[in-house]
mmCIF file of C-alpha atoms and ligand atoms in Angstrom:
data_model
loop_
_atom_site.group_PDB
_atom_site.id
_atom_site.type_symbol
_atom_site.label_atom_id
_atom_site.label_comp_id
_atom_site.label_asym_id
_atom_site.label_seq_id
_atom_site.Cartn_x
_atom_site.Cartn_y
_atom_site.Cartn_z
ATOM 1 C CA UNK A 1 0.000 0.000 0.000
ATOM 2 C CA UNK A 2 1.329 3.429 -0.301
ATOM 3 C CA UNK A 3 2.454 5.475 2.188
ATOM 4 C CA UNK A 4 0.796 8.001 4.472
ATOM 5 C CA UNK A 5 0.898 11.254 5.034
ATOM 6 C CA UNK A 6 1.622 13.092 8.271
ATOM 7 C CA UNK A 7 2.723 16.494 8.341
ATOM 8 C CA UNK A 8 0.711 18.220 10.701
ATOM 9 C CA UNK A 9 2.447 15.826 12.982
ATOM 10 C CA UNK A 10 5.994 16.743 12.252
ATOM 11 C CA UNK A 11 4.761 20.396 13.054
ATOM 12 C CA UNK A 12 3.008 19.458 16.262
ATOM 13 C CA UNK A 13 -0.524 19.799 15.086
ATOM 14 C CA UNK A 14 -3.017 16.619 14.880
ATOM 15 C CA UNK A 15 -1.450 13.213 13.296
ATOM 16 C CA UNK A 16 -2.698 13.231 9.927
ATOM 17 C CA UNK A 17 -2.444 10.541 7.239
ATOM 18 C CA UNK A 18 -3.698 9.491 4.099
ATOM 19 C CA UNK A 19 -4.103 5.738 2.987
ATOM 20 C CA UNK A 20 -4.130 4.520 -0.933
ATOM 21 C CA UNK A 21 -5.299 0.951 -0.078
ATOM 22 C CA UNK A 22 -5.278 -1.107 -3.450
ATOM 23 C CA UNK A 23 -7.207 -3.934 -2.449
ATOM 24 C CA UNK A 24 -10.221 -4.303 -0.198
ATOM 25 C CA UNK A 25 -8.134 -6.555 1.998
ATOM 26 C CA UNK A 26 -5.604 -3.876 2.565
ATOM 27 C CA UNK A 27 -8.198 -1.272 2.743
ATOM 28 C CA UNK A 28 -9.668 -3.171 5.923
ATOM 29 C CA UNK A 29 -6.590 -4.108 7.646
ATOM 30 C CA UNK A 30 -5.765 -0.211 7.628
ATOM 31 C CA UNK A 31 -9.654 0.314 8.837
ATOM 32 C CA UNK A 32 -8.846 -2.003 11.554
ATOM 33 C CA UNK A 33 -5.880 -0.353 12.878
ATOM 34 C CA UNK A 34 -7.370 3.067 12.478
ATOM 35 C CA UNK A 35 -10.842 2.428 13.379
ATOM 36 C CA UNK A 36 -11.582 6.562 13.187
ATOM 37 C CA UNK A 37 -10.550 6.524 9.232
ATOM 38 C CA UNK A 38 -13.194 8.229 6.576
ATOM 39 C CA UNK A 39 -13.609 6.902 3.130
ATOM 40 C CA UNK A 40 -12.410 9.497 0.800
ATOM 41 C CA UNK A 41 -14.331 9.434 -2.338
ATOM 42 C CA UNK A 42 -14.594 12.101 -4.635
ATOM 43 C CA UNK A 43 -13.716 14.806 -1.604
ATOM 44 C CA UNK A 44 -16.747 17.307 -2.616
ATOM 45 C CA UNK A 45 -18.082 17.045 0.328
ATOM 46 C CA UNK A 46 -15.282 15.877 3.035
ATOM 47 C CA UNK A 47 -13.709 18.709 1.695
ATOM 48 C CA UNK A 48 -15.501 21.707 2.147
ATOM 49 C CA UNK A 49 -15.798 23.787 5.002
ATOM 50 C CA UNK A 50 -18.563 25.607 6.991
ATOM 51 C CA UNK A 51 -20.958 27.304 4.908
ATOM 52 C CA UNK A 52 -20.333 25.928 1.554
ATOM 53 C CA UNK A 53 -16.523 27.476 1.365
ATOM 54 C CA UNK A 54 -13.670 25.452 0.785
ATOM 55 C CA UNK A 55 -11.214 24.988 3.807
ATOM 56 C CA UNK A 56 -10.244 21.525 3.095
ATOM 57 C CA UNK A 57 -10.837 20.228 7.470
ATOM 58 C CA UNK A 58 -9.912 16.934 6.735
ATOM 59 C CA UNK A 59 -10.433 13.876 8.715
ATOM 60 C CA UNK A 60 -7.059 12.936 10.883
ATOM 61 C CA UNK A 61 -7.169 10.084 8.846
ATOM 62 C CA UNK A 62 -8.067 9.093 5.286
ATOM 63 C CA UNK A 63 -8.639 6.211 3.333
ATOM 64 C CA UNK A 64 -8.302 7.328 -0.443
ATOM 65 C CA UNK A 65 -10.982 4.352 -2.514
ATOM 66 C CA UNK A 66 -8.991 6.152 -5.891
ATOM 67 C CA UNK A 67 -6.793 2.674 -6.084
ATOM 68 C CA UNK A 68 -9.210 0.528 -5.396
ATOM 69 C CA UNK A 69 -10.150 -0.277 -9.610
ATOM 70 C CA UNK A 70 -13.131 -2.971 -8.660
ATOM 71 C CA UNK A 71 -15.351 0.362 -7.585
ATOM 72 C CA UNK A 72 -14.319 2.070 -10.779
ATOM 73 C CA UNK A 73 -16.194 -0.908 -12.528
ATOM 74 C CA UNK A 74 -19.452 -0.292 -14.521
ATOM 75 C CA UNK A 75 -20.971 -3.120 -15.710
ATOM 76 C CA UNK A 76 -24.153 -4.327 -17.380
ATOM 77 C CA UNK A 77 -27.065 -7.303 -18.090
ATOM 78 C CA UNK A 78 -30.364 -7.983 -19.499
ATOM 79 C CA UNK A 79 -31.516 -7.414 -15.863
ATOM 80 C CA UNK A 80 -30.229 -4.454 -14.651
ATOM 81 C CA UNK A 81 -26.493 -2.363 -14.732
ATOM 82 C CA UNK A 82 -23.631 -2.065 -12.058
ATOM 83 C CA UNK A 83 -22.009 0.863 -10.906
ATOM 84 C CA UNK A 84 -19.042 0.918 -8.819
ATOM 85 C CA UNK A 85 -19.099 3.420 -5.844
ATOM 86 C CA UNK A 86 -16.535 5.706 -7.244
ATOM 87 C CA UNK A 87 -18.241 5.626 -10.826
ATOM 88 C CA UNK A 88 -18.253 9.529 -10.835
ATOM 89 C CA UNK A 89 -21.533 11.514 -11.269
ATOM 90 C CA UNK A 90 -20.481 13.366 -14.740
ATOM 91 C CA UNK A 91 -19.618 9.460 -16.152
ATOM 92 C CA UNK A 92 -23.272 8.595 -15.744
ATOM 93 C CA UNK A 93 -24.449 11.304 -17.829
ATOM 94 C CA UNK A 94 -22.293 9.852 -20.628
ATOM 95 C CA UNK A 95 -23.597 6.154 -20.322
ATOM 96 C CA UNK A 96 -26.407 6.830 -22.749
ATOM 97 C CA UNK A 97 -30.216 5.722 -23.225
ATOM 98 C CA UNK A 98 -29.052 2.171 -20.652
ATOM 99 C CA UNK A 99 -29.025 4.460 -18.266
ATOM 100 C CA UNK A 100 -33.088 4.383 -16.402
ATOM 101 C CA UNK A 101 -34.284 8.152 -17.712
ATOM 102 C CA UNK A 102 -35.212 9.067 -13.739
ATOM 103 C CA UNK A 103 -31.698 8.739 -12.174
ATOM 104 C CA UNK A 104 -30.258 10.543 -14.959
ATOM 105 C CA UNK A 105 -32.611 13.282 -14.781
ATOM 106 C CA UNK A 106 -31.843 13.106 -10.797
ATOM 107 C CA UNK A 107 -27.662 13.107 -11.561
ATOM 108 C CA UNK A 108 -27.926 16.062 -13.629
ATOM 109 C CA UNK A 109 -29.506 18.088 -11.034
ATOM 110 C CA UNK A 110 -26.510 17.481 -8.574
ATOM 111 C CA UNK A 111 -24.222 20.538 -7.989
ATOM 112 C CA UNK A 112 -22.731 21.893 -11.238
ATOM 113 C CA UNK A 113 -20.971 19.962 -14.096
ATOM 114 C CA UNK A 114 -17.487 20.775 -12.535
ATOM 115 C CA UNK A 115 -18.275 19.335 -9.080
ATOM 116 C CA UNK A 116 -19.284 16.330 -10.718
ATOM 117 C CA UNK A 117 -16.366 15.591 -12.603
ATOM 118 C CA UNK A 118 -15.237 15.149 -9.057
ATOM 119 C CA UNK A 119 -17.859 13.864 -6.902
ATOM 120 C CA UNK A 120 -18.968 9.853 -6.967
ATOM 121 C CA UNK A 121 -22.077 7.939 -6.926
ATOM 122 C CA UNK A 122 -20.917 6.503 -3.801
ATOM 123 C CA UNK A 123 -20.294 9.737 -1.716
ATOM 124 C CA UNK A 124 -23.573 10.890 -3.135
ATOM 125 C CA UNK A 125 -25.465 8.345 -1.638
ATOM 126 C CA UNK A 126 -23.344 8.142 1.834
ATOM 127 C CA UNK A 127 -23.008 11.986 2.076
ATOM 128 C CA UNK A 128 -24.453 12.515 5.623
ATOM 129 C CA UNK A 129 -26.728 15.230 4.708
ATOM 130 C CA UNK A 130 -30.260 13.570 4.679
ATOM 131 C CA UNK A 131 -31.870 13.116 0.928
ATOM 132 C CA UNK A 132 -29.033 13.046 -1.480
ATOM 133 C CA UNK A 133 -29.831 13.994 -4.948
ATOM 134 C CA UNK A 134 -30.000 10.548 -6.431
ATOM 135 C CA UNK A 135 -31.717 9.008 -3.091
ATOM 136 C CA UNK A 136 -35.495 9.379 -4.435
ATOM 137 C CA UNK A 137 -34.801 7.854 -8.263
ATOM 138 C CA UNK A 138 -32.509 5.058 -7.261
ATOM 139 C CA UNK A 139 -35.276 4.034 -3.839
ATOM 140 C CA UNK A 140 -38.237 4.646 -7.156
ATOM 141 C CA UNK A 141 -36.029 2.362 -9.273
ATOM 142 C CA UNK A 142 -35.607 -0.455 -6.686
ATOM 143 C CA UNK A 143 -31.947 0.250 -6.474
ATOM 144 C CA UNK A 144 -29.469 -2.128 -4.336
ATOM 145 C CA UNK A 145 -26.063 -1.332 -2.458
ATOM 146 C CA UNK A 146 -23.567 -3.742 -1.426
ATOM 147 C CA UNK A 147 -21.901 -3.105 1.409
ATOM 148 C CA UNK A 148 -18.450 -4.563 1.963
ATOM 149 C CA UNK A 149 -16.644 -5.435 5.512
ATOM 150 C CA UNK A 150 -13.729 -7.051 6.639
ATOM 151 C CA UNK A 151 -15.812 -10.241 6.588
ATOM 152 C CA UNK A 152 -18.956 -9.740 4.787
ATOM 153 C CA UNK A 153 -21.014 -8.466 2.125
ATOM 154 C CA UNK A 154 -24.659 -8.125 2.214
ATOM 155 C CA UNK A 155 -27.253 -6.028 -0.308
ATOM 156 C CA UNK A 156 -29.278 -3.529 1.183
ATOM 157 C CA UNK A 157 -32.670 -1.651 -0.811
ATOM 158 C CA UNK A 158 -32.003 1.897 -1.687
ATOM 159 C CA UNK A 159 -35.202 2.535 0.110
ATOM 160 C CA UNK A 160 -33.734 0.912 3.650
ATOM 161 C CA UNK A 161 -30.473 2.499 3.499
ATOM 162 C CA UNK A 162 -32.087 5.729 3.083
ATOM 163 C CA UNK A 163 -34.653 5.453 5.638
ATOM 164 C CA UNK A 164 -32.656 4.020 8.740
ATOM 165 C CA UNK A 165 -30.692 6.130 10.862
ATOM 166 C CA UNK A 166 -27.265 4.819 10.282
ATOM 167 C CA UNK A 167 -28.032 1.946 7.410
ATOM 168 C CA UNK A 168 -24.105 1.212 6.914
ATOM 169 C CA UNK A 169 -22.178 -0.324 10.263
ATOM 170 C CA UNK A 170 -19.289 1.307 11.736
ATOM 171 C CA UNK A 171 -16.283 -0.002 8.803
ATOM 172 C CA UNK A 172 -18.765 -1.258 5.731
ATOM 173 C CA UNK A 173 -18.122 0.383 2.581
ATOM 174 C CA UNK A 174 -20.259 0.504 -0.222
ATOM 175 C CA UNK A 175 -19.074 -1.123 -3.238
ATOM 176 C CA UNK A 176 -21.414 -1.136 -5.631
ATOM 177 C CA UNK A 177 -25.134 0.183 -6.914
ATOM 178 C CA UNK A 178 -27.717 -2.436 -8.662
ATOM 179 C CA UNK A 179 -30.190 -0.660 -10.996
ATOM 180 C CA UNK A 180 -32.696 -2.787 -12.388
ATOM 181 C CA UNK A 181 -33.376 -2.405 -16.287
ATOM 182 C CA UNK A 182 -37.156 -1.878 -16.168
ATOM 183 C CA UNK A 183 -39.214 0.089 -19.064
ATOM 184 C CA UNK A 184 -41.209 2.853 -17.658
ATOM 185 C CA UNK A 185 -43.683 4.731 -19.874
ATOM 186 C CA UNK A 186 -43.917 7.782 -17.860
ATOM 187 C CA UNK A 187 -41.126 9.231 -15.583
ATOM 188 C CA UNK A 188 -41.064 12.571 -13.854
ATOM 189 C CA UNK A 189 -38.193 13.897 -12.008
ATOM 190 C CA UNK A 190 -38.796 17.013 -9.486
ATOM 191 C CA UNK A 191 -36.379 18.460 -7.367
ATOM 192 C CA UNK A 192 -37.408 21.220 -4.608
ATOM 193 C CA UNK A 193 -35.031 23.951 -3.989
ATOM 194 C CA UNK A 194 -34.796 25.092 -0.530
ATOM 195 C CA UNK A 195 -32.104 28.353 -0.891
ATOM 196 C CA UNK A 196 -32.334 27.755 3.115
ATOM 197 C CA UNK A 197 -30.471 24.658 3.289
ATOM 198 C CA UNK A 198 -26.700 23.483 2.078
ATOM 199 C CA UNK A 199 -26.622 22.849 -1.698
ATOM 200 C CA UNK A 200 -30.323 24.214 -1.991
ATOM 201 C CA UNK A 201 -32.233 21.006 -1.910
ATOM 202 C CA UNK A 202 -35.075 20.433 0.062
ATOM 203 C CA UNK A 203 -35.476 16.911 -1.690
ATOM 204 C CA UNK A 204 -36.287 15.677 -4.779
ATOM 205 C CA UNK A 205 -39.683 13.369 -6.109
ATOM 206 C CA UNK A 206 -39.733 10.783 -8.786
ATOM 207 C CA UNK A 207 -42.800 9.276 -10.453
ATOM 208 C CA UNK A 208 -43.117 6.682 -12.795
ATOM 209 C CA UNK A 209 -45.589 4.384 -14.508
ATOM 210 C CA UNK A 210 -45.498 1.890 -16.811
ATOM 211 C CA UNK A 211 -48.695 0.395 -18.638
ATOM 212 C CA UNK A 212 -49.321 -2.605 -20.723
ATOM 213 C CA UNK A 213 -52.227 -2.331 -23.788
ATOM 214 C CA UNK A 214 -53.288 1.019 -21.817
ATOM 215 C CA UNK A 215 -53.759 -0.750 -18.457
ATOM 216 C CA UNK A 216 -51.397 0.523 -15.499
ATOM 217 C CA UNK A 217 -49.542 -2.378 -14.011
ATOM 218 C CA UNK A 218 -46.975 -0.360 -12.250
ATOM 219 C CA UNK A 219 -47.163 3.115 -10.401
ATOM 220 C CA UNK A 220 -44.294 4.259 -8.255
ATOM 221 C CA UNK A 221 -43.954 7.987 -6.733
ATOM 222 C CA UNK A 222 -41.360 8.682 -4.127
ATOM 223 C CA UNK A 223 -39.904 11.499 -1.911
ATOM 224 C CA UNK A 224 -36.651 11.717 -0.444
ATOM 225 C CA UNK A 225 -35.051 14.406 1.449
ATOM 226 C CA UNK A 226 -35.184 14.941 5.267
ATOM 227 C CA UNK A 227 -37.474 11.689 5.182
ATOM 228 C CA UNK A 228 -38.710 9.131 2.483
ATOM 229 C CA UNK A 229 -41.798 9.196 1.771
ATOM 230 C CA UNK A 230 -44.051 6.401 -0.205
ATOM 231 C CA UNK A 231 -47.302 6.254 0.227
ATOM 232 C CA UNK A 232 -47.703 2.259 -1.631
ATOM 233 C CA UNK A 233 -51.760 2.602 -0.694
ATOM 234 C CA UNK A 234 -52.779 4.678 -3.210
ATOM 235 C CA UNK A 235 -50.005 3.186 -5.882
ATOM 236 C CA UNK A 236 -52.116 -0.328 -5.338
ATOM 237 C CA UNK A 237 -55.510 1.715 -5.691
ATOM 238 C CA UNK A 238 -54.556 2.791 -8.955
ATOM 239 C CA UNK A 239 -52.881 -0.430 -10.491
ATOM 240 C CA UNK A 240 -54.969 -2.034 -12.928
ATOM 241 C CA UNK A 241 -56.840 1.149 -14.117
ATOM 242 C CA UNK A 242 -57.259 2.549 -17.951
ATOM 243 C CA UNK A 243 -54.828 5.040 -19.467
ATOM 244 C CA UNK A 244 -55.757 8.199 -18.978
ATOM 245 C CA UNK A 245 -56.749 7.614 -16.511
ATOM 246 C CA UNK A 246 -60.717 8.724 -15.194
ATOM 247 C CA UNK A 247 -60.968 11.739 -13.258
ATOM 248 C CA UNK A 248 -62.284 10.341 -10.585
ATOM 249 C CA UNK A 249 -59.881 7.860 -10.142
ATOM 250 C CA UNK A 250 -57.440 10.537 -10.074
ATOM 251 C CA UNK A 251 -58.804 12.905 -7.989
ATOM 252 C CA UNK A 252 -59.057 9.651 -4.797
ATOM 253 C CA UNK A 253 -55.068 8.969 -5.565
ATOM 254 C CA UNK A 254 -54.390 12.556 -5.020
ATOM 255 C CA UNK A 255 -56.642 12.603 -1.792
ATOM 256 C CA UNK A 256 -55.093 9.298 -0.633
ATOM 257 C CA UNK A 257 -51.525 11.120 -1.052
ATOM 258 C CA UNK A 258 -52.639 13.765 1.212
ATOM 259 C CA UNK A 259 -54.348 11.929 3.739
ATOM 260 C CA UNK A 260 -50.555 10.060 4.000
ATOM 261 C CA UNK A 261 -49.070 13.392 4.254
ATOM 262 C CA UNK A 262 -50.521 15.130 7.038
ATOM 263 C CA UNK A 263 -50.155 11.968 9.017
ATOM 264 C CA UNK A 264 -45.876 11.808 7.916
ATOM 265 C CA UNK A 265 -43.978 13.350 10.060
ATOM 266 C CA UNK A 266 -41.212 15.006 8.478
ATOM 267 C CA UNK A 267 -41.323 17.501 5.902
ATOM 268 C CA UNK A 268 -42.873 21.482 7.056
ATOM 269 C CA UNK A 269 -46.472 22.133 5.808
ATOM 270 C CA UNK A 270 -44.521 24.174 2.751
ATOM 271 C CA UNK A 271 -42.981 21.189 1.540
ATOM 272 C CA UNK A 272 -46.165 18.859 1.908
ATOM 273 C CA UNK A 273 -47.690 21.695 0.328
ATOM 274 C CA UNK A 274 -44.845 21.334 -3.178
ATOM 275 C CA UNK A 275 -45.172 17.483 -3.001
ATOM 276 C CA UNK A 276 -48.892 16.875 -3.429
ATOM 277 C CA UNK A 277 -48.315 19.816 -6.070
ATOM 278 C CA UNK A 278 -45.457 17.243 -8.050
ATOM 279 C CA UNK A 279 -48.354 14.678 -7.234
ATOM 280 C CA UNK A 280 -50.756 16.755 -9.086
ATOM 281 C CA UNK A 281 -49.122 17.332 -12.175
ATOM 282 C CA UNK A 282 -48.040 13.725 -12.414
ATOM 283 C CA UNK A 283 -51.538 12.400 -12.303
ATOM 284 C CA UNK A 284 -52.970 15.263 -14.589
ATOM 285 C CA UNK A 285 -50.247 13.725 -17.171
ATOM 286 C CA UNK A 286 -51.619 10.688 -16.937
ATOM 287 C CA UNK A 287 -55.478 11.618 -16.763
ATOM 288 C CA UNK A 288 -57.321 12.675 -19.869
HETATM 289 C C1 LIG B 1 -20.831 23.333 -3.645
HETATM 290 C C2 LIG B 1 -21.463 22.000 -3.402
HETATM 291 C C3 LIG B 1 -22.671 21.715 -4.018
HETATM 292 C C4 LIG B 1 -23.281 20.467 -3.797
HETATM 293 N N1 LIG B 1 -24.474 20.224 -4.399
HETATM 294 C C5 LIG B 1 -25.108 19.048 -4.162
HETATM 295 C C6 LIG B 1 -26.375 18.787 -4.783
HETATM 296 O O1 LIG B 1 -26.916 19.591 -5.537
HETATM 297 N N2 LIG B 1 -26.963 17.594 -4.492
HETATM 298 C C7 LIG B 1 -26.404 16.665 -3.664
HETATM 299 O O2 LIG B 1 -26.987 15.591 -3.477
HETATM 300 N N3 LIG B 1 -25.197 16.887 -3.084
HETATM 301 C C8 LIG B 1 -24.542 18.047 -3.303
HETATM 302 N N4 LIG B 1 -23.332 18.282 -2.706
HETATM 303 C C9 LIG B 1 -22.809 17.283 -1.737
HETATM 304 C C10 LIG B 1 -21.716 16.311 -2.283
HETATM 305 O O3 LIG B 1 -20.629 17.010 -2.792
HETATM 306 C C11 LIG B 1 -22.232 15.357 -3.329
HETATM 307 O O4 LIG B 1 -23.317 14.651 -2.753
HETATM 308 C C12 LIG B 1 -21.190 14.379 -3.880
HETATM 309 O O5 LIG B 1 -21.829 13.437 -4.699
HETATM 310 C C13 LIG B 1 -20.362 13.668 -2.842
HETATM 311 O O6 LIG B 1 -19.494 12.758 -3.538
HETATM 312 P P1 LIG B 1 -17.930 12.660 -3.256
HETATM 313 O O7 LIG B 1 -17.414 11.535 -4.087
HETATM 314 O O8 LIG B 1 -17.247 13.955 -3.442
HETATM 315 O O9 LIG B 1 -17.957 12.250 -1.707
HETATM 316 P P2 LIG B 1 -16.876 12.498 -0.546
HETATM 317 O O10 LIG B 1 -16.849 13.951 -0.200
HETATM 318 O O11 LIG B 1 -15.580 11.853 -0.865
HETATM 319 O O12 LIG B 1 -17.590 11.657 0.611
HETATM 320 C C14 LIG B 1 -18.848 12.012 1.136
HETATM 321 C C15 LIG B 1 -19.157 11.120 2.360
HETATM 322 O O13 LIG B 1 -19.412 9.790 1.939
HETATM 323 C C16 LIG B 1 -18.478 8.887 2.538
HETATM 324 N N5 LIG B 1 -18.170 7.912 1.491
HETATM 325 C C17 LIG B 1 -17.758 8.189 0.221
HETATM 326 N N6 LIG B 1 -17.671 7.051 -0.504
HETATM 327 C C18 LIG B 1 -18.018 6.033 0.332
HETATM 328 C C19 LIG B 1 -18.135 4.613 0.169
HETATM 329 N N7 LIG B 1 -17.873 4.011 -0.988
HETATM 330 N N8 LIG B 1 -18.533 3.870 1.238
HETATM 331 C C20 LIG B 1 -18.801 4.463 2.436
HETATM 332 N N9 LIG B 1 -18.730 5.807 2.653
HETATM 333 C C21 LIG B 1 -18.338 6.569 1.607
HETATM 334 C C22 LIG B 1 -17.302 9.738 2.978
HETATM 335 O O14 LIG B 1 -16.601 9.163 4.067
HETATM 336 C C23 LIG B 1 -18.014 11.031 3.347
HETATM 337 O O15 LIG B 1 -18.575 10.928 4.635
HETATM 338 C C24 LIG B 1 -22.670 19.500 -2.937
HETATM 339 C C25 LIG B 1 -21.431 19.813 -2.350
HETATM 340 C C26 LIG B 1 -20.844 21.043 -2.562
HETATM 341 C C27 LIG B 1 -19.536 21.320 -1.902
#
């Protein structure tokens, strides 16, 4: 493995040293002896400072995944595509049409083209701010994560890892992100600025649908930001129905959503207020 570094030491500050594990072996026998070490991904976000500005406070210790070429990998099936955690956001955008429309539409929002040259998938979705960008397409999509330890590896649901507290144990990495291949007829992608917060996002919505001979088989509409938010009630009350659908049936989804709403805890009465409004337009798309 290659060396650290630790000059802060040599000037009496905090020890400080960076790790360039090349193999997930070494990368966990370093984890073991420094049990405090961060994952450094792309850095966007270990990196900056308070209030957006970049002071570069780095960890005392950091384990650089640059070296590590198996979560560089991007791979592909009939069934669904791979990404490696340090597939970078701005290498997505390139994959092309394989790519499911919603979590491309969702990657683009992220930060500005030149932060994504730097940041990864994998720091997106592990960034400790609640509601990453990508969170609400890739929990929509049925998206899975493998997490990696010093002993294990186990696949965890987009939706759980965004939903519990802590989803990852102390030392897991993620590895890499399953996206099933699925054809959706209808996807809509909204994300809700919120200049009050860090990076301006208050959380984003996806909705999709997918019909077969004008009957909907498949309805799926998801919020993520401080919480996650699916309300799978009214998405069975609605499967099976004609495309457009009848007003009436439209109008009882839309009430079903809100009903679910004022009893989630979570979002202010604003928000609520801007997701039954992305609910809205969805279901006005699909009505006639
Ligand atoms: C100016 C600015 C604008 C931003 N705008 C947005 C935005 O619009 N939307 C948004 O969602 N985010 C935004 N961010 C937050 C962040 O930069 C991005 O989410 C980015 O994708 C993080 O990726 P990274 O590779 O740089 O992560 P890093 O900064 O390297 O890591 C982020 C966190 O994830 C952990 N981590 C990284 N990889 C792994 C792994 N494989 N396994 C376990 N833990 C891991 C790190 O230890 C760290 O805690 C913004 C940040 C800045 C500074």
């Amino acid at each position: 493995m290659d060396g650290g570094y630790n000059g802060d030491a040599a000037q009496g500050g905090p020890h400080k040293q960076v790790f360039f594990p090349r193999t997930l072996p070494e990368l966990f026998t370093v984890w073991k002896r420094f049990p405090d070490a961060v994952p450094y991904a792309g850095g966007t976000d270990l990196g900056k400072g308070q209030e957006r500005k970049y002071s570069l406070e780095l960890p005392a210790a950091i384990l650089s995944l640059n070296f590590l070429e198996e979560l560089h990998h991007f791979t592909r099936t009939e069934r669904y595509i791979e990404l490696g955690s340090m597939v970078k956001l701005n290498d997505i955008l390139t994959m092309g049409k394989i790519v499911p429309h919603a979590f491309t539409q969702a990657v683009a929002r992220i930060a500005s083209v030149e932060l994504r040259n730097l940041a990864t998938l994998g720091g997106n979705i592990c960034h400790p701010v609640k509601g990453p960008d990508a969170s609400a397409a890739l929990i929509a999509l049925d998206a899975r994560y493998e997490l990696r330890s010093a002993q294990a590896s186990r696949w965890i649901s987009a939706s759980r890892f965004a939903s519990g507290p802590s989803a990852a144990n102390p030392q897991e990495l993620l590895v890499r992100i399953r996206i099933p291949l699925e054809q959706w007829d209808y996807t809509r992608y909204t994300r809700f600025e919120d200049r009050s917060l860090a990076y301006a996002s208050g959380g984003s919505m996806v909705v999709l649908a997918r019909s077969q001979k004008n009957i909907l088989t498949d309805l799926r509409a998801v919020f993520a930001g401080e919480s996650v938010l699916r309300d799978k009630n009214s998405e069975t009350a609605l499967a099976g129905k004609r495309l457009p659908l009848d007003r009436r049936d439209a109008a009882h989804f839309i009430d079903l959503w809100k009903t679910y709403l004022s009893a989630a805890e979570g979002p202010d009465p604003f928000l609520k207020a801007r997701i039954v409004h992305g609910i809205e337009a969805s279901i006005r798309e699909l009505t006639d």
